[in-house]
Amino acid sequence: MNREKERHTALANSSDERGVSRSASSAWRRRRSGGRPSSPLRVITASSAGGKGMGRPGTGRGGGLAGSSLMRFAVAVVAAAVLLAAGPCEATTKPYSSRDDVPVIANNVFPYNNPAETYKYYSLPFCRPEISERERQRFGEMLVGDRKVSTDYKLSFGVNMSIMRLCKPTLFPDDLRQLSEAIKEGYYFEFFVDDLPVEGPIGQVTGHDIHVPLGLLQSAGTVELYKHINFVIGYNGDRIVSVTTNPHEPESDQPPYVDISNTDSEIEVEFTYSVVWKAEDTPFSARMDKLAGGGFLPETFEIHWLSIINSFVLVVILTVFLGIILLRILKNDLTRYMDGDEDDIGEEESGWKLIHGDVFRFPSHVNLFAALTGAGAQLCVVTISLLLCALLGVFRPTKRGSILTCILVLYSLTAWVSGLVSARLYRQLGGGKWVWNAITSSLVFPLPLLGVFSVVNTIAISQSSTAALPFYPVMVIVAMFVFIVFPMTVIGAIIGRNTTSDFQAPCRTTRVPRQVPKDVPWYRRDASQMVMSGFLPFSAIYIELHYIFASVWGHQIYTLFGILILAFLLLLVVCSFITVSLIYFQLGREDHRWWWRSFFSGGSTGLFVYAYSFFYFFNRSQMDGLLQSSFYFGYMAVISYAFFIMLGFVGFVSSLTFVKHIYSVLKCD
């Protein structure tokens, strides 16, 4: 072992000095003007670092065989597109023999509390190889902003290394200012060793007020740049099962940092590293469990169950209470209307029976209404499928970008649902321009998403962030929409249009609309009812929503999909019931305009989700800066919009079923 150590030490001492990258100085200064992230410095390891980073078809008139063939073709195209998007990515994990080279791949640098604000690793003046090679990446990794490049760290499997020199560059004032600013803002680096992510701070600030966030520091304290990285690698047999880093030099009394508080003069810094190998019992198949388990401790796991039980009990109590009241009122009304004389019924001054000639009057803006309903049905199917895939282990949450890739695939595969549901409803409501309806259905969700993406991606490009999607994945997504999503939506629309009969209303609709009472209490107006209908479903998920936010906009990995499915089913049930209750009370005051109201009442939970995102941003996180804020509020608006149309579909379908049922038992003229 001593001979091996001497050999590596001699090799390090005879190595040439490496240069440092200063090409991104101007870009660094430009992007810093967009915002100022603030975060207290915290050390994390690979065991706690997570990914940065939710009708029926049938055969039409003569079109059954063709439709079936087109569907199979579309599925085949989806599979081909996904395989093409994944690209020829070489495996970065493998069995090792003694002294085999273990590559260290650099990914990016980022403020710890701004996980969406990522930059290329060599945008800071770190030791750079003479020939820096870009590593091949999966499609999902490109979606989440990974930009892997090679480094000059030389690791050998099973070989401990003491002080190994990486490079000894001269840092000029511009370099020092870049590094000093990044350290004050709490920047971390991210490496990959055998496909295991490992993160660590690039420096620290000492002698400052601990209550002052690092992003707000100006000149107080000493800025110290870590010049040493100690790799601690766990192995089991011929496999690597864990990787952590720390800045401490083993068997050395020298400090692992250099003071760079003075940025007016150049200094020479020797960057070094060391490697310690440890045998562990962790099986290779379970090494990713550390990444997934690091975010949620056993105490937190109990909180998940306690919170979901508390929410379940609360919602059940409220639901039973409302159910008893609703059933009693409905039973009394039905008894009075069924047993009473026609003269008595005619003398009633109020009640839902009096509007039987208007309750099935079709809503305005039929095309948009049908398109939103179809999109909501598709998103509901996508969400349920995604949760089932996660629960069954179809994809690993620890794989970077796997969830985003799965969402793209599921959205493409289920595009026919949107066209089918929308076309069926559109025809039942008397619509005649089915082509325009199919186009609207295919764009009603992607178009707002495109608008948000264009804004946030432009901001990311202006700040030279790797969060900006490159040309290749953008073109793949566009191709998937043009050649898969849109055609499958049209296929679904054709099937739905050809397998749908006219709307069968239990009561005949009168020619002249009945006048709607205008003098209603404030708590029965549209805005008040949307608040009431959104709050109760939101109360069923808000605890779990906190942990999802911590995973999507933090460094934890969410794996409790069983609990999440329970919360989602609870959300659907409560949303359905509360919407039906409010629609019944609306009909009771002789207001027959329930179609859009049922959709808005069901979807109002999405507004609560977006409101909660503001609370989380300002009170539960330390996110800051233009780039992070634009990504957060932009994509949360899209997610909330998805909640809105998905739960709007649930509310409308539940209300339609309820309204048709109660009027079908009446003796309508």
XYZ file of C-alpha atoms in Angstrom:
669
model
C 0.000 0.000 0.000
C 2.896 2.390 0.816
C 4.510 1.610 -2.521
C 1.231 2.337 -4.293
C 0.869 5.597 -2.366
C 4.403 6.660 -3.332
C 3.704 5.837 -6.960
C 0.570 8.012 -7.021
C 2.306 10.816 -5.126
C 5.134 10.827 -7.618
C 2.681 10.826 -10.465
C 0.851 13.789 -8.952
C 4.028 15.785 -8.364
C 5.187 15.246 -11.931
C 1.882 16.184 -13.520
C 1.552 19.369 -15.494
C -0.357 22.273 -14.103
C -3.867 22.591 -15.402
C -5.499 25.788 -16.514
C -8.718 27.145 -15.179
C -11.775 28.302 -17.043
C -12.354 32.028 -17.209
C -14.400 32.085 -20.385
C -17.718 32.517 -18.552
C -16.790 35.604 -16.520
C -18.990 38.011 -18.441
C -21.882 35.534 -18.542
C -21.518 35.043 -14.794
C -21.766 38.766 -14.156
C -24.790 39.047 -16.446
C -26.756 36.282 -14.812
C -25.987 37.515 -11.319
C -27.893 40.739 -12.088
C -31.088 38.735 -12.482
C -31.454 37.791 -8.831
C -29.688 37.070 -5.612
C -30.214 33.586 -4.142
C -29.765 33.262 -0.440
C -29.126 30.091 1.496
C -27.389 29.025 4.673
C -24.553 26.633 3.903
C -25.389 23.039 4.630
C -23.301 19.955 3.921
C -25.052 17.102 2.160
C -23.740 13.803 0.920
C -24.739 11.194 -1.587
C -26.824 9.499 1.038
C -29.060 12.551 1.387
C -28.829 14.217 -1.999
C -31.711 13.549 -4.260
C -32.664 14.338 -7.765
C -33.483 17.875 -8.459
C -35.039 17.605 -8.228
C -47.718 15.080 -11.476
C -67.064 7.348 -22.956
C -65.308 4.374 -24.481
C -63.365 3.899 -27.670
C -65.124 1.824 -30.203
C -65.389 1.077 -33.849
C -67.072 3.794 -35.790
C -69.013 3.456 -38.995
C -66.565 1.491 -41.106
C -63.572 2.882 -39.209
C -62.999 0.239 -36.542
C -60.181 -1.676 -38.202
C -58.461 1.456 -39.450
C -58.768 3.122 -36.052
C -57.305 0.059 -34.333
C -54.383 -0.064 -36.769
C -53.709 3.629 -36.322
C -53.735 3.231 -32.549
C -51.201 0.385 -32.742
C -49.088 2.449 -35.100
C -49.210 5.428 -32.736
C -48.121 3.244 -29.823
C -45.222 1.924 -31.885
C -44.210 5.472 -32.813
C -44.311 6.477 -29.148
C -42.016 3.604 -28.225
C -39.639 4.488 -31.057
C -39.632 8.153 -30.058
C -38.857 7.327 -26.451
C -36.014 5.000 -27.442
C -34.674 7.668 -29.790
C -34.977 10.305 -27.095
C -33.128 8.147 -24.607
C -30.192 8.042 -26.988
C -27.224 5.660 -26.969
C -26.351 6.320 -23.362
C -23.538 4.090 -22.158
C -23.820 2.468 -18.757
C -21.805 4.408 -16.210
C -21.992 1.700 -13.557
C -20.203 -1.638 -13.845
C -18.283 -4.244 -11.844
C -14.708 -3.211 -11.104
C -11.493 -5.106 -10.670
C -8.758 -3.976 -8.321
C -7.049 -0.775 -9.507
C -9.562 -0.191 -12.317
C -10.069 3.458 -13.200
C -13.197 4.994 -11.644
C -14.200 8.142 -13.549
C -15.476 11.226 -11.736
C -18.038 13.127 -13.795
C -18.812 16.779 -13.032
C -22.368 17.943 -13.594
C -23.111 21.510 -12.537
C -22.967 24.126 -9.791
C -25.991 25.709 -8.132
C -27.171 27.662 -5.080
C -28.303 24.988 -2.653
C -31.686 26.576 -1.970
C -32.287 27.376 -5.654
C -32.199 23.906 -7.225
C -33.587 25.120 -10.564
C -30.768 27.665 -10.922
C -28.045 25.401 -12.309
C -24.930 26.371 -14.252
C -22.179 24.502 -16.027
C -19.486 23.186 -13.722
C -16.712 24.960 -15.599
C -18.529 28.293 -15.540
C -16.508 28.736 -12.340
C -12.699 28.719 -12.566
C -12.157 25.115 -11.460
C -9.386 22.824 -12.658
C -10.232 21.898 -16.207
C -8.793 19.060 -18.328
C -6.850 19.946 -21.442
C -9.588 18.182 -23.408
C -12.957 18.434 -21.677
C -15.324 15.781 -22.997
C -19.095 15.901 -22.639
C -20.601 12.729 -21.253
C -23.558 11.032 -22.868
C -26.823 11.612 -21.046
C -30.292 10.177 -20.888
C -33.177 12.182 -22.272
C -34.602 12.745 -18.790
C -31.270 14.066 -17.535
C -31.276 16.725 -20.221
C -34.805 17.710 -19.200
C -33.726 18.416 -15.604
C -30.672 20.453 -16.624
C -27.822 17.965 -16.249
C -24.719 18.772 -18.294
C -22.115 16.111 -17.518
C -18.449 16.669 -18.365
C -15.215 14.837 -17.639
C -12.733 15.823 -14.915
C -9.078 15.180 -14.091
C -9.764 13.272 -10.882
C -7.934 9.927 -11.127
C -9.499 7.280 -8.894
C -8.542 3.607 -8.819
C -10.883 0.967 -7.433
C -9.882 -0.103 -3.933
C -6.765 2.105 -3.813
C -6.525 4.683 -1.023
C -4.855 7.919 -2.039
C -3.508 10.629 0.219
C -2.738 14.098 -1.104
C -3.024 14.054 -4.891
C -2.492 17.262 -6.826
C -5.201 18.176 -9.325
C -3.757 21.448 -10.618
C -2.026 24.581 -9.360
C -3.453 27.561 -11.240
C -3.110 31.269 -10.709
C -6.438 32.829 -9.799
C -6.751 36.371 -11.085
C -8.979 39.057 -9.514
C -11.879 38.241 -11.861
C -11.648 34.570 -10.887
C -11.545 35.420 -7.200
C -14.568 37.676 -7.475
C -16.522 34.914 -9.206
C -15.622 32.359 -6.566
C -16.170 34.778 -3.689
C -19.624 35.696 -4.932
C -20.553 32.045 -5.456
C -19.387 31.077 -1.959
C -21.359 33.914 -0.380
C -24.441 32.684 -2.216
C -24.013 29.127 -0.973
C -23.036 27.385 -4.206
C -22.596 23.615 -4.333
C -20.969 21.357 -6.903
C -22.365 18.035 -8.085
C -20.312 15.034 -9.182
C -21.258 11.559 -10.362
C -19.159 8.564 -9.355
C -20.375 5.277 -10.828
C -23.720 6.997 -11.521
C -24.089 7.977 -7.844
C -24.648 11.723 -7.290
C -22.553 13.467 -4.682
C -22.791 17.126 -3.728
C -20.739 19.459 -1.604
C -20.089 23.168 -0.975
C -17.352 24.955 -2.880
C -16.401 27.016 0.175
C -17.594 28.679 3.335
C -17.944 32.073 4.978
C -16.703 32.314 8.557
C -16.980 35.045 11.153
C -20.377 36.365 10.016
C -23.717 36.633 11.756
C -25.342 33.200 11.459
C -28.767 34.859 11.263
C -27.813 36.649 8.034
C -28.501 34.513 4.932
C -25.427 33.981 2.799
C -27.015 35.643 -0.204
C -27.283 38.906 1.755
C -23.637 38.997 2.841
C -21.591 41.876 1.518
C -18.180 42.223 3.138
C -18.666 40.701 6.584
C -16.815 37.477 7.348
C -13.919 35.631 5.769
C -14.518 33.935 2.420
C -12.738 30.588 2.270
C -12.417 28.478 -0.884
C -12.128 24.734 -0.390
C -9.011 23.557 -2.174
C -9.278 19.901 -1.217
C -11.909 17.195 -1.755
C -11.791 13.925 0.162
C -13.758 11.133 -1.530
C -15.094 8.461 0.821
C -16.279 5.550 -1.312
C -18.070 2.480 -0.014
C -17.803 -0.777 -1.925
C -19.279 -4.260 -1.663
C -17.236 -6.814 -3.558
C -16.659 -5.434 -7.038
C -19.388 -2.786 -6.836
C -19.515 0.798 -5.579
C -22.451 1.274 -3.202
C -21.939 4.751 -1.696
C -20.017 7.976 -2.261
C -19.595 10.980 0.007
C -17.231 13.933 -0.004
C -15.803 16.301 2.573
C -13.166 19.047 2.406
C -10.903 17.619 5.133
C -7.423 16.385 4.304
C -6.659 13.072 6.057
C -3.411 12.923 8.020
C -2.704 16.595 7.419
C -2.550 19.597 9.702
C -2.901 22.050 6.825
C -6.280 23.811 6.456
C -8.308 22.506 3.489
C -9.190 26.023 2.372
C -7.609 29.260 1.212
C -8.727 32.766 2.154
C -9.963 34.639 -0.925
C -11.525 37.611 0.864
C -9.074 39.915 -0.895
C -10.101 39.880 -4.550
C -7.814 42.687 -5.697
C -4.653 40.645 -6.213
C -3.933 37.312 -7.853
C -3.037 34.219 -5.837
C -1.761 30.748 -6.638
C -3.874 27.874 -5.318
C -3.016 24.183 -5.342
C -6.153 22.046 -5.670
C -5.801 18.535 -4.270
C -7.897 15.477 -3.513
C -7.727 12.226 -1.586
C -9.607 8.925 -1.675
C -10.642 6.569 1.118
C -12.240 3.190 0.336
C -14.454 1.419 2.872
C -16.010 -2.036 2.721
C -19.778 -2.000 3.326
C -22.566 -4.568 3.623
C -25.031 -2.588 1.514
C -26.048 -4.682 -1.516
C -25.600 -3.072 -4.899
C -29.324 -3.398 -5.662
C -30.151 -1.280 -2.592
C -27.569 1.469 -2.987
C -30.118 3.905 -4.413
C -32.342 3.352 -1.390
C -29.988 5.586 0.569
C -30.723 8.425 -1.825
C -34.462 7.873 -1.537
C -34.430 7.322 2.215
C -32.203 10.218 3.103
C -34.962 12.766 2.637
C -37.559 11.153 4.917
C -36.501 9.916 8.326
C -38.624 7.389 10.269
C -40.126 10.222 12.301
C -41.129 11.976 9.097
C -42.632 8.752 7.764
C -44.873 8.571 10.816
C -45.912 12.173 10.206
C -47.014 11.164 6.705
C -49.337 8.510 8.068
C -50.608 10.638 10.928
C -51.324 13.535 8.592
C -53.127 11.379 6.053
C -55.169 9.725 8.816
C -56.074 13.084 10.330
C -57.069 14.433 6.936
C -59.045 11.282 6.200
C -60.946 11.439 9.484
C -61.652 15.153 9.080
C -62.870 14.773 5.529
C -64.980 11.707 6.354
C -66.690 13.560 9.201
C -67.435 16.575 7.024
C -68.505 14.419 4.106
C -70.854 12.301 6.218
C -72.296 15.436 7.766
C -72.969 17.013 4.380
C -74.202 13.708 3.012
C -76.800 13.265 5.725
C -78.092 16.790 5.225
C -78.156 16.439 1.452
C -79.893 13.058 1.472
C -82.524 14.251 3.931
C -83.299 17.372 1.917
C -83.324 15.437 -1.337
C -85.559 12.735 0.105
C -88.033 15.300 1.443
C -88.087 17.125 -1.881
C -88.642 13.944 -3.851
C -91.383 12.821 -1.474
C -93.136 16.183 -1.728
C -92.877 16.351 -5.486
C -93.803 12.709 -6.121
C -96.709 12.518 -3.654
C -98.077 16.055 -3.970
C -100.866 17.128 -6.281
C -100.064 18.962 -9.474
C -101.762 22.076 -8.102
C -99.577 21.990 -4.995
C -96.480 21.571 -7.095
C -97.438 24.471 -9.284
C -97.874 26.678 -6.255
C -94.316 26.063 -5.065
C -92.388 29.309 -5.107
C -88.949 27.753 -5.093
C -87.195 24.463 -5.648
C -85.151 22.561 -8.193
C -88.307 20.914 -9.639
C -89.471 24.215 -11.112
C -86.464 24.484 -13.434
C -86.787 21.028 -15.003
C -87.423 22.725 -18.339
C -84.133 24.659 -18.179
C -81.712 22.477 -16.246
C -80.580 20.629 -19.383
C -80.211 23.756 -21.466
C -76.751 23.500 -23.021
C -74.011 25.837 -21.760
C -72.385 28.643 -23.697
C -68.987 28.201 -25.385
C -69.630 24.531 -26.027
C -66.354 23.979 -27.878
C -64.186 25.262 -25.033
C -66.272 23.455 -22.432
C -65.928 20.123 -24.228
C -62.203 20.651 -24.850
C -61.500 21.427 -21.188
C -63.520 18.400 -20.115
C -61.600 16.154 -22.496
C -58.245 17.528 -21.361
C -59.278 17.025 -17.745
C -60.176 13.401 -18.458
C -56.781 12.832 -20.073
C -54.873 14.427 -17.194
C -56.853 12.348 -14.720
C -55.838 9.182 -16.583
C -52.216 10.378 -16.783
C -52.085 11.093 -13.040
C -53.569 7.744 -12.043
C -51.287 5.907 -14.487
C -48.237 7.788 -13.213
C -49.004 6.920 -9.593
C -49.584 3.270 -10.473
C -46.335 3.140 -12.465
C -44.463 4.606 -9.507
C -46.125 2.210 -7.068
C -45.353 -0.813 -9.256
C -41.745 0.274 -9.789
C -42.015 0.857 -13.534
C -39.550 3.739 -13.130
C -37.157 4.716 -10.366
C -37.629 8.149 -8.789
C -33.890 8.133 -8.065
C -33.145 8.159 -11.794
C -32.751 11.751 -12.888
C -35.609 12.888 -15.095
C -37.374 9.513 -15.079
C -40.638 11.025 -13.818
C -40.631 13.724 -16.515
C -39.925 11.123 -19.191
C -42.743 8.935 -17.886
C -45.146 11.899 -17.919
C -44.278 12.656 -21.558
C -44.822 9.032 -22.561
C -48.113 8.741 -20.671
C -49.385 12.034 -22.057
C -48.624 10.850 -25.585
C -50.224 7.446 -25.033
C -53.416 8.931 -23.579
C -53.943 11.748 -26.086
C -56.835 9.804 -27.618
C -58.723 10.105 -24.299
C -58.918 13.867 -24.670
C -60.191 13.658 -28.244
C -62.664 10.904 -27.417
C -64.268 12.552 -24.376
C -64.280 16.003 -25.937
C -65.814 14.860 -29.233
C -68.527 12.817 -27.530
C -69.552 15.692 -25.294
C -69.254 18.235 -28.097
C -71.605 16.279 -30.335
C -74.083 15.647 -27.509
C -74.185 19.377 -26.827
C -75.047 20.101 -30.451
C -71.620 21.095 -31.746
C -71.000 20.693 -35.462
C -67.384 21.781 -36.032
C -65.691 18.634 -34.784
C -62.362 19.380 -36.489
C -62.076 22.686 -34.660
C -63.043 20.887 -31.464
C -60.254 18.330 -31.971
C -57.717 21.116 -32.516
C -58.919 22.938 -29.401
C -58.719 19.738 -27.365
C -55.131 19.126 -28.423
C -54.051 22.687 -27.568
C -56.061 23.614 -24.466
C -53.332 22.336 -22.126
C -50.107 22.339 -24.216
C -50.605 25.945 -25.387
C -50.444 27.545 -21.889
C -47.529 25.236 -21.107
C -45.742 26.453 -24.227
C -46.280 30.073 -23.183
C -44.799 29.509 -19.730
C -41.925 27.456 -21.129
C -41.046 30.164 -23.648
C -40.763 32.786 -20.902
C -38.781 30.762 -18.355
C -36.532 29.172 -20.965
C -35.694 32.610 -22.364
C -34.762 33.791 -18.869
C -32.594 30.700 -18.368
C -30.828 31.268 -21.694
C -30.189 34.926 -20.856
C -28.478 33.850 -17.618
C -26.481 31.002 -19.225
C -28.185 28.424 -17.037
C -28.254 24.723 -17.827
C -31.931 24.812 -16.822
C -32.569 26.050 -20.372
C -33.546 23.104 -22.549
C -31.157 22.468 -25.450
C -32.320 22.251 -29.034
C -32.415 18.445 -29.224
C -34.924 17.688 -26.416
C -37.093 20.617 -27.523
C -37.272 19.182 -31.034
C -38.042 15.706 -29.673
C -40.951 17.064 -27.607
C -42.259 19.086 -30.561
C -42.023 16.007 -32.789
C -43.894 13.915 -30.217
C -46.703 16.474 -30.192
C -46.895 16.914 -33.965
C -46.594 13.255 -34.949
C -48.136 11.498 -31.928
C -50.237 13.653 -29.604
C -52.169 15.569 -32.238
C -52.875 12.572 -34.521
C -53.996 10.454 -31.569
C -56.274 13.271 -30.414
C -57.847 13.375 -33.867
C -58.231 9.580 -33.873
C -59.956 9.744 -30.501
C -62.205 12.541 -31.775
C -63.207 10.501 -34.831
C -64.035 7.481 -32.679
C -65.949 9.586 -30.165
C -67.897 11.433 -32.854
C -68.935 8.212 -34.602
C -69.945 6.319 -31.454
C -72.036 8.986 -29.743
C -75.780 9.415 -29.845
C -77.707 12.573 -29.089
C -77.935 13.821 -25.525
C -80.757 12.017 -23.706
C -82.240 14.491 -21.223
C -84.775 13.185 -18.691
C -86.814 16.378 -19.117
C -87.788 18.349 -22.182
C -86.105 21.758 -22.457
C -88.365 24.765 -22.969
C -87.792 27.262 -25.766
C -87.677 30.344 -23.552
C -85.060 30.326 -20.765
C -86.333 30.822 -17.266
C -85.181 33.995 -15.527
C -82.501 33.375 -12.926
C -83.041 35.017 -9.516
C -80.549 37.842 -9.063
C -81.069 38.617 -5.395
C -78.965 35.899 -3.746
C -76.954 36.031 -0.509
C -73.207 36.620 -0.811
C -72.388 33.103 0.335
C -74.341 31.656 -2.597
C -72.587 33.652 -5.295
C -70.082 32.159 -7.714
C -66.911 33.374 -5.997
C -68.044 32.265 -2.540
C -69.029 28.826 -3.756
C -65.718 28.376 -5.570
C -63.899 29.120 -2.318
C -66.040 26.632 -0.408
C -65.761 23.946 -3.066
C -61.979 24.303 -3.287
C -61.105 24.466 0.391
C -62.420 21.079 1.525
C -60.671 19.012 -1.195
C -57.495 21.004 -0.606
C -57.649 20.174 3.104
C -57.372 16.499 2.163
C -53.994 16.918 0.459
C -52.290 19.998 1.852
C -50.032 18.058 4.261
C -48.845 15.710 1.549
C -48.508 18.687 -0.760
C -45.787 20.082 1.499
C -43.613 16.989 1.019
C -44.209 16.984 -2.713
C -43.081 20.617 -2.879
C -39.983 19.712 -0.848
C -39.186 17.027 -3.433
C -39.957 18.958 -6.607
C -38.374 22.220 -5.418
C -35.772 20.805 -3.051
C -33.314 17.967 -2.652
C -35.527 15.223 -1.276
C -36.835 12.281 -3.275
C -40.480 11.379 -2.790
C -41.097 7.615 -2.678
C -44.260 7.246 -0.567
C -46.500 6.669 -3.559
C -48.876 4.402 -1.656
C -49.770 7.263 0.660
C -49.951 9.622 -2.304
C -52.463 7.375 -4.082
C -54.656 7.356 -0.964
C -54.481 11.142 -0.789
C -55.318 11.465 -4.492
C -58.324 9.124 -4.262
C -59.478 11.039 -1.211
C -59.156 14.237 -3.221
C -61.305 12.875 -6.056
C -64.042 11.646 -3.707
C -64.238 14.875 -1.729
C -64.105 17.027 -4.871
C -66.945 15.028 -6.391
C -69.131 15.144 -3.302
C -68.692 18.816 -2.437
C -69.357 19.841 -6.056
C -72.557 17.791 -6.180
C -73.702 19.340 -2.895
C -73.170 22.895 -4.095
C -74.834 22.194 -7.438
C -77.892 20.845 -5.638
C -78.170 23.964 -3.510
C -77.749 26.066 -6.651
C -80.607 24.244 -8.372
C -82.674 24.682 -5.229
C -82.561 28.448 -5.673
C -83.779 28.037 -9.267
C -80.454 28.729 -10.969
C -80.170 26.334 -13.914
C -76.698 27.473 -15.048
C -74.880 24.556 -13.488
C -72.699 23.301 -16.356
C -69.824 25.757 -16.105
C -70.438 26.180 -12.362
C -69.805 22.481 -11.742
C -66.543 22.657 -13.694
C -65.317 25.763 -11.881
C -66.384 24.436 -8.482
C -64.513 21.184 -8.999
C -61.452 22.883 -10.436
C -61.218 25.597 -7.787
C -58.889 23.351 -5.780
C -56.250 24.220 -8.373
C -56.500 27.857 -7.271
C -55.797 26.782 -3.700
C -52.771 24.812 -4.882
C -51.390 27.913 -6.587
C -52.137 30.051 -3.522
C -50.298 27.512 -1.377
C -47.299 27.766 -3.702
C -46.948 31.436 -2.699
C -47.133 30.513 0.971
C -44.492 27.812 0.500
C -42.156 30.094 -1.454
C -42.161 32.930 1.075
C -42.603 31.001 4.333
C -41.274 27.464 3.867
C -38.296 27.935 1.571
C -35.373 30.249 0.985
C -35.683 30.369 -2.787
C -34.829 33.709 -4.329
C -33.710 35.333 -7.559
C -35.259 35.958 -10.961
C -34.404 32.588 -12.504
C -35.602 30.431 -9.613
C -38.717 32.563 -9.091
C -39.691 32.432 -12.761
C -39.300 28.656 -12.881
C -41.177 28.179 -9.623
C -44.177 30.425 -10.213
C -44.332 29.674 -13.944
C -44.416 25.908 -13.674
C -46.558 25.988 -10.529
C -49.100 27.943 -12.578
C -49.060 25.123 -15.147
C -49.399 22.456 -12.445
C -52.246 24.358 -10.797
C -53.944 24.736 -14.184
C -53.625 20.977 -14.664
C -55.269 20.478 -11.254
C -57.997 22.911 -12.275
C -59.056 21.163 -15.473
C -58.552 17.654 -14.050
C -60.724 18.268 -10.987
C -63.091 20.365 -13.093
C -63.718 17.248 -15.169
C -64.366 15.244 -11.988
C -66.771 17.880 -10.674
C -68.682 18.122 -13.950
C -69.064 14.366 -14.489
C -70.226 13.892 -10.894
C -72.721 16.743 -11.198
C -74.022 15.533 -14.566
C -74.622 12.055 -13.162
C -76.361 13.498 -10.112
C -78.549 15.947 -12.031
C -79.653 13.340 -14.563
C -80.504 10.958 -11.728
C -82.645 13.307 -9.639
C -84.587 14.567 -12.657
C -85.080 11.078 -14.065
C -87.256 10.111 -11.062
C -89.582 13.084 -11.544
C -92.711 13.202 -13.652
C -91.392 15.763 -16.106
C -93.700 17.062 -18.801
